[in-house]
PDB file of C-alpha atoms in Angstrom:
ATOM      1  CA  UNK P   1      64.266  73.568 131.993  1.00  0.00           C
ATOM      2  CA  UNK P   2      67.385  71.498 131.524  1.00  0.00           C
ATOM      3  CA  UNK P   3      69.707  71.945 128.562  1.00  0.00           C
ATOM      4  CA  UNK P   4      68.830  68.390 127.509  1.00  0.00           C
ATOM      5  CA  UNK P   5      65.286  69.543 126.722  1.00  0.00           C
ATOM      6  CA  UNK P   6      66.418  72.397 124.495  1.00  0.00           C
ATOM      7  CA  UNK P   7      66.652  72.048 120.750  1.00  0.00           C
ATOM      8  CA  UNK P   8      69.995  73.072 119.234  1.00  0.00           C
ATOM      9  CA  UNK P   9      70.137  76.579 117.745  1.00  0.00           C
ATOM     10  CA  UNK P  10      69.151  76.835 114.083  1.00  0.00           C
ATOM     11  CA  UNK P  11      72.008  79.275 113.400  1.00  0.00           C
ATOM     12  CA  UNK P  12      75.724  79.124 114.163  1.00  0.00           C
ATOM     13  CA  UNK P  13      75.687  80.396 117.769  1.00  0.00           C
ATOM     14  CA  UNK P  14      78.969  82.332 117.664  1.00  0.00           C
ATOM     15  CA  UNK P  15      78.261  84.350 114.519  1.00  0.00           C
ATOM     16  CA  UNK P  16      76.308  87.580 114.882  1.00  0.00           C
ATOM     17  CA  UNK P  17      72.931  87.319 113.195  1.00  0.00           C
ATOM     18  CA  UNK P  18      71.372  90.755 113.538  1.00  0.00           C
ATOM     19  CA  UNK P  19      68.095  91.315 111.709  1.00  0.00           C
ATOM     20  CA  UNK P  20      66.602  94.722 111.090  1.00  0.00           C
ATOM     21  CA  UNK P  21      62.828  95.137 111.109  1.00  0.00           C
ATOM     22  CA  UNK P  22      61.563  98.395 109.657  1.00  0.00           C
ATOM     23  CA  UNK P  23      58.046  99.785 109.323  1.00  0.00           C
ATOM     24  CA  UNK P  24      57.040 103.150 107.827  1.00  0.00           C
ATOM     25  CA  UNK P  25      53.829 104.976 108.725  1.00  0.00           C
ATOM     26  CA  UNK P  26      51.659 107.948 107.845  1.00  0.00           C
ATOM     27  CA  UNK P  27      49.044 109.525 110.068  1.00  0.00           C
ATOM     28  CA  UNK P  28      46.915 112.351 108.641  1.00  0.00           C
ATOM     29  CA  UNK P  29      45.898 114.123 111.859  1.00  0.00           C
ATOM     30  CA  UNK P  30      43.401 111.421 112.847  1.00  0.00           C
ATOM     31  CA  UNK P  31      43.331 108.196 114.862  1.00  0.00           C
ATOM     32  CA  UNK P  32      43.989 106.170 111.674  1.00  0.00           C
ATOM     33  CA  UNK P  33      47.600 105.264 110.837  1.00  0.00           C
ATOM     34  CA  UNK P  34      48.609 103.463 107.644  1.00  0.00           C
ATOM     35  CA  UNK P  35      51.835 101.478 107.923  1.00  0.00           C
ATOM     36  CA  UNK P  36      54.008  99.665 105.401  1.00  0.00           C
ATOM     37  CA  UNK P  37      55.998  96.619 106.477  1.00  0.00           C
ATOM     38  CA  UNK P  38      57.920  95.412 103.430  1.00  0.00           C
ATOM     39  CA  UNK P  39      55.140  95.148 100.782  1.00  0.00           C
ATOM     40  CA  UNK P  40      52.325  94.808 103.326  1.00  0.00           C
ATOM     41  CA  UNK P  41      49.867  97.526 104.283  1.00  0.00           C
ATOM     42  CA  UNK P  42      48.736  97.589 107.909  1.00  0.00           C
ATOM     43  CA  UNK P  43      46.103  99.946 109.270  1.00  0.00           C
ATOM     44  CA  UNK P  44      45.468 100.755 112.891  1.00  0.00           C
ATOM     45  CA  UNK P  45      42.635 102.934 114.109  1.00  0.00           C
ATOM     46  CA  UNK P  46      40.581 103.575 117.170  1.00  0.00           C
ATOM     47  CA  UNK P  47      37.122 102.096 117.548  1.00  0.00           C
ATOM     48  CA  UNK P  48      35.232 105.266 116.636  1.00  0.00           C
ATOM     49  CA  UNK P  49      36.553 105.303 113.034  1.00  0.00           C
ATOM     50  CA  UNK P  50      36.897 101.495 112.887  1.00  0.00           C
ATOM     51  CA  UNK P  51      39.047 101.147 109.753  1.00  0.00           C
ATOM     52  CA  UNK P  52      41.431  98.723 111.471  1.00  0.00           C
ATOM     53  CA  UNK P  53      42.361  97.215 114.811  1.00  0.00           C
ATOM     54  CA  UNK P  54      43.494  99.561 117.551  1.00  0.00           C
ATOM     55  CA  UNK P  55      47.236  99.760 118.175  1.00  0.00           C
ATOM     56  CA  UNK P  56      46.752  97.816 121.419  1.00  0.00           C
ATOM     57  CA  UNK P  57      44.773  95.125 119.538  1.00  0.00           C
ATOM     58  CA  UNK P  58      47.736  94.819 117.184  1.00  0.00           C
ATOM     59  CA  UNK P  59      49.984  93.932 120.135  1.00  0.00           C
ATOM     60  CA  UNK P  60      48.272  90.600 120.926  1.00  0.00           C
ATOM     61  CA  UNK P  61      48.049  90.038 117.154  1.00  0.00           C
ATOM     62  CA  UNK P  62      51.836  90.327 116.960  1.00  0.00           C
ATOM     63  CA  UNK P  63      52.126  88.086 119.977  1.00  0.00           C
ATOM     64  CA  UNK P  64      50.034  85.334 118.339  1.00  0.00           C
ATOM     65  CA  UNK P  65      51.780  85.723 114.992  1.00  0.00           C
ATOM     66  CA  UNK P  66      55.113  85.321 116.748  1.00  0.00           C
ATOM     67  CA  UNK P  67      53.854  82.257 118.583  1.00  0.00           C
ATOM     68  CA  UNK P  68      52.811  80.708 115.272  1.00  0.00           C
ATOM     69  CA  UNK P  69      56.280  81.252 113.785  1.00  0.00           C
ATOM     70  CA  UNK P  70      58.170  79.866 116.781  1.00  0.00           C
ATOM     71  CA  UNK P  71      55.795  76.893 117.144  1.00  0.00           C
ATOM     72  CA  UNK P  72      56.392  76.054 113.493  1.00  0.00           C
ATOM     73  CA  UNK P  73      60.184  76.400 113.748  1.00  0.00           C
ATOM     74  CA  UNK P  74      60.389  74.234 116.863  1.00  0.00           C
ATOM     75  CA  UNK P  75      57.962  71.666 115.431  1.00  0.00           C
ATOM     76  CA  UNK P  76      60.061  71.365 112.265  1.00  0.00           C
ATOM     77  CA  UNK P  77      63.255  70.926 114.296  1.00  0.00           C
ATOM     78  CA  UNK P  78      61.571  68.233 116.421  1.00  0.00           C
ATOM     79  CA  UNK P  79      59.815  66.605 113.463  1.00  0.00           C
ATOM     80  CA  UNK P  80      56.653  67.209 115.493  1.00  0.00           C
ATOM     81  CA  UNK P  81      53.540  66.494 113.445  1.00  0.00           C
ATOM     82  CA  UNK P  82      50.580  68.876 113.762  1.00  0.00           C
ATOM     83  CA  UNK P  83      47.833  70.042 111.432  1.00  0.00           C
ATOM     84  CA  UNK P  84      46.986  73.449 112.924  1.00  0.00           C
ATOM     85  CA  UNK P  85      47.251  75.669 115.965  1.00  0.00           C
ATOM     86  CA  UNK P  86      44.309  77.688 117.237  1.00  0.00           C
ATOM     87  CA  UNK P  87      45.291  80.628 119.408  1.00  0.00           C
ATOM     88  CA  UNK P  88      43.632  83.528 121.102  1.00  0.00           C
ATOM     89  CA  UNK P  89      44.895  86.274 123.340  1.00  0.00           C
ATOM     90  CA  UNK P  90      43.219  88.982 125.327  1.00  0.00           C
ATOM     91  CA  UNK P  91      44.298  91.409 127.943  1.00  0.00           C
ATOM     92  CA  UNK P  92      43.150  94.055 130.323  1.00  0.00           C
ATOM     93  CA  UNK P  93      44.090  97.701 129.792  1.00  0.00           C
ATOM     94  CA  UNK P  94      43.206 100.529 132.136  1.00  0.00           C
ATOM     95  CA  UNK P  95      42.164 103.180 129.598  1.00  0.00           C
ATOM     96  CA  UNK P  96      42.880 105.962 132.062  1.00  0.00           C
ATOM     97  CA  UNK P  97      46.611 105.420 131.381  1.00  0.00           C
ATOM     98  CA  UNK P  98      46.462 106.429 127.711  1.00  0.00           C
ATOM     99  CA  UNK P  99      44.263 109.377 128.698  1.00  0.00           C
ATOM    100  CA  UNK P 100      47.027 110.808 130.877  1.00  0.00           C
ATOM    101  CA  UNK P 101      46.046 109.818 134.409  1.00  0.00           C
ATOM    102  CA  UNK P 102      49.296 109.892 136.457  1.00  0.00           C
ATOM    103  CA  UNK P 103      50.421 106.564 137.904  1.00  0.00           C
ATOM    104  CA  UNK P 104      48.279 104.464 135.542  1.00  0.00           C
ATOM    105  CA  UNK P 105      50.273 102.570 132.964  1.00  0.00           C
ATOM    106  CA  UNK P 106      48.958 102.953 129.412  1.00  0.00           C
ATOM    107  CA  UNK P 107      49.484  99.340 128.350  1.00  0.00           C
ATOM    108  CA  UNK P 108      48.387  95.851 129.322  1.00  0.00           C
ATOM    109  CA  UNK P 109      48.253  94.819 132.964  1.00  0.00           C
ATOM    110  CA  UNK P 110      48.007  91.193 131.943  1.00  0.00           C
ATOM    111  CA  UNK P 111      47.447  89.030 128.888  1.00  0.00           C
ATOM    112  CA  UNK P 112      45.888  85.587 128.692  1.00  0.00           C
ATOM    113  CA  UNK P 113      47.024  83.339 125.813  1.00  0.00           C
ATOM    114  CA  UNK P 114      45.381  80.073 124.824  1.00  0.00           C
ATOM    115  CA  UNK P 115      47.194  77.746 122.428  1.00  0.00           C
ATOM    116  CA  UNK P 116      45.453  74.634 121.121  1.00  0.00           C
ATOM    117  CA  UNK P 117      47.636  72.336 119.002  1.00  0.00           C
ATOM    118  CA  UNK P 118      45.897  69.840 116.726  1.00  0.00           C
ATOM    119  CA  UNK P 119      48.138  66.799 116.864  1.00  0.00           C
ATOM    120  CA  UNK P 120      48.317  63.057 117.398  1.00  0.00           C
ATOM    121  CA  UNK P 121      51.704  63.440 119.091  1.00  0.00           C
ATOM    122  CA  UNK P 122      51.907  62.112 122.677  1.00  0.00           C
ATOM    123  CA  UNK P 123      51.592  64.566 125.589  1.00  0.00           C
ATOM    124  CA  UNK P 124      55.321  64.421 126.436  1.00  0.00           C
ATOM    125  CA  UNK P 125      56.230  65.540 122.895  1.00  0.00           C
ATOM    126  CA  UNK P 126      53.741  68.418 123.138  1.00  0.00           C
ATOM    127  CA  UNK P 127      55.336  69.368 126.457  1.00  0.00           C
ATOM    128  CA  UNK P 128      58.791  69.383 124.855  1.00  0.00           C
ATOM    129  CA  UNK P 129      57.446  71.594 122.061  1.00  0.00           C
ATOM    130  CA  UNK P 130      55.912  73.964 124.628  1.00  0.00           C
ATOM    131  CA  UNK P 131      59.159  74.219 126.622  1.00  0.00           C
ATOM    132  CA  UNK P 132      61.190  75.021 123.522  1.00  0.00           C
ATOM    133  CA  UNK P 133      58.678  77.568 122.254  1.00  0.00           C
ATOM    134  CA  UNK P 134      58.683  79.303 125.642  1.00  0.00           C
ATOM    135  CA  UNK P 135      62.476  79.509 125.536  1.00  0.00           C
ATOM    136  CA  UNK P 136      62.591  81.208 122.093  1.00  0.00           C
ATOM    137  CA  UNK P 137      59.635  83.580 121.730  1.00  0.00           C
ATOM    138  CA  UNK P 138      60.674  87.185 121.062  1.00  0.00           C
ATOM    139  CA  UNK P 139      57.303  88.965 121.226  1.00  0.00           C
ATOM    140  CA  UNK P 140      56.392  87.314 124.536  1.00  0.00           C
ATOM    141  CA  UNK P 141      59.790  88.445 125.824  1.00  0.00           C
ATOM    142  CA  UNK P 142      58.827  92.059 125.053  1.00  0.00           C
ATOM    143  CA  UNK P 143      55.623  91.681 127.084  1.00  0.00           C
ATOM    144  CA  UNK P 144      57.565  90.143 129.972  1.00  0.00           C
ATOM    145  CA  UNK P 145      60.203  92.911 129.847  1.00  0.00           C
ATOM    146  CA  UNK P 146      57.329  95.412 130.185  1.00  0.00           C
ATOM    147  CA  UNK P 147      56.190  93.550 133.322  1.00  0.00           C
ATOM    148  CA  UNK P 148      52.946  92.364 131.729  1.00  0.00           C
ATOM    149  CA  UNK P 149      51.564  89.362 133.602  1.00  0.00           C
ATOM    150  CA  UNK P 150      51.121  86.441 131.200  1.00  0.00           C
ATOM    151  CA  UNK P 151      48.809  83.488 131.667  1.00  0.00           C
ATOM    152  CA  UNK P 152      49.591  80.958 128.931  1.00  0.00           C
ATOM    153  CA  UNK P 153      47.756  77.674 128.530  1.00  0.00           C
ATOM    154  CA  UNK P 154      48.453  74.914 126.029  1.00  0.00           C
ATOM    155  CA  UNK P 155      45.970  72.239 124.971  1.00  0.00           C
ATOM    156  CA  UNK P 156      46.150  69.244 122.715  1.00  0.00           C
ATOM    157  CA  UNK P 157      43.308  68.537 120.307  1.00  0.00           C
ATOM    158  CA  UNK P 158      42.753  65.797 117.769  1.00  0.00           C
ATOM    159  CA  UNK P 159      43.502  66.927 114.213  1.00  0.00           C
ATOM    160  CA  UNK P 160      40.567  67.647 111.944  1.00  0.00           C
ATOM    161  CA  UNK P 161      39.819  64.885 109.483  1.00  0.00           C
TER     162      UNK P 161
END
C-alpha cells in the first residue's frame, strides 16, 4: 500500500502515547474464570460448565471487537458513511495441543474473518477503508505475530432501510 492511501495518524506521531490495559481475574479451582476489565465483568469457561465462552472463543471475540473499533475510527477519519458492520470469525484449533501433546500448538492454526459493511459508498472508498483498517489493527497483529494464518474477506451490502 502506498503512503498516499494511508490516513494521517490521529495522534501526534512523535509523542509517546502508551496505554495500559489491565484485567484482574479469579479462578476458584474450576474451568470458570471471572475477570474484571474496568467496570465490566467477563466470564470464560469450558463447554462442560458452559457459564461463558471458552478462552479461545474470547480470542476471535476480541479480534472482531477490535475490528469494529478500527473500522469506526478509519470511517470517521474518511467521512465514510455506513450503517452497520456484520462480522464473524472462526478458526481451527487442534485440541491435542492444550492437552499436552508435544509438537502440537495449543492455539489457532488459522482464522477466517468475514466483514460485511452496510454502505452506499462506492467500491473504491470501501477498498480505501479496508486498506487503512488492515494497516492499523492491533488484535489482528497479535494473531499474525503468533503465525496464525488469516483469511479475511470484506463485502459491501446495501444499508437496511
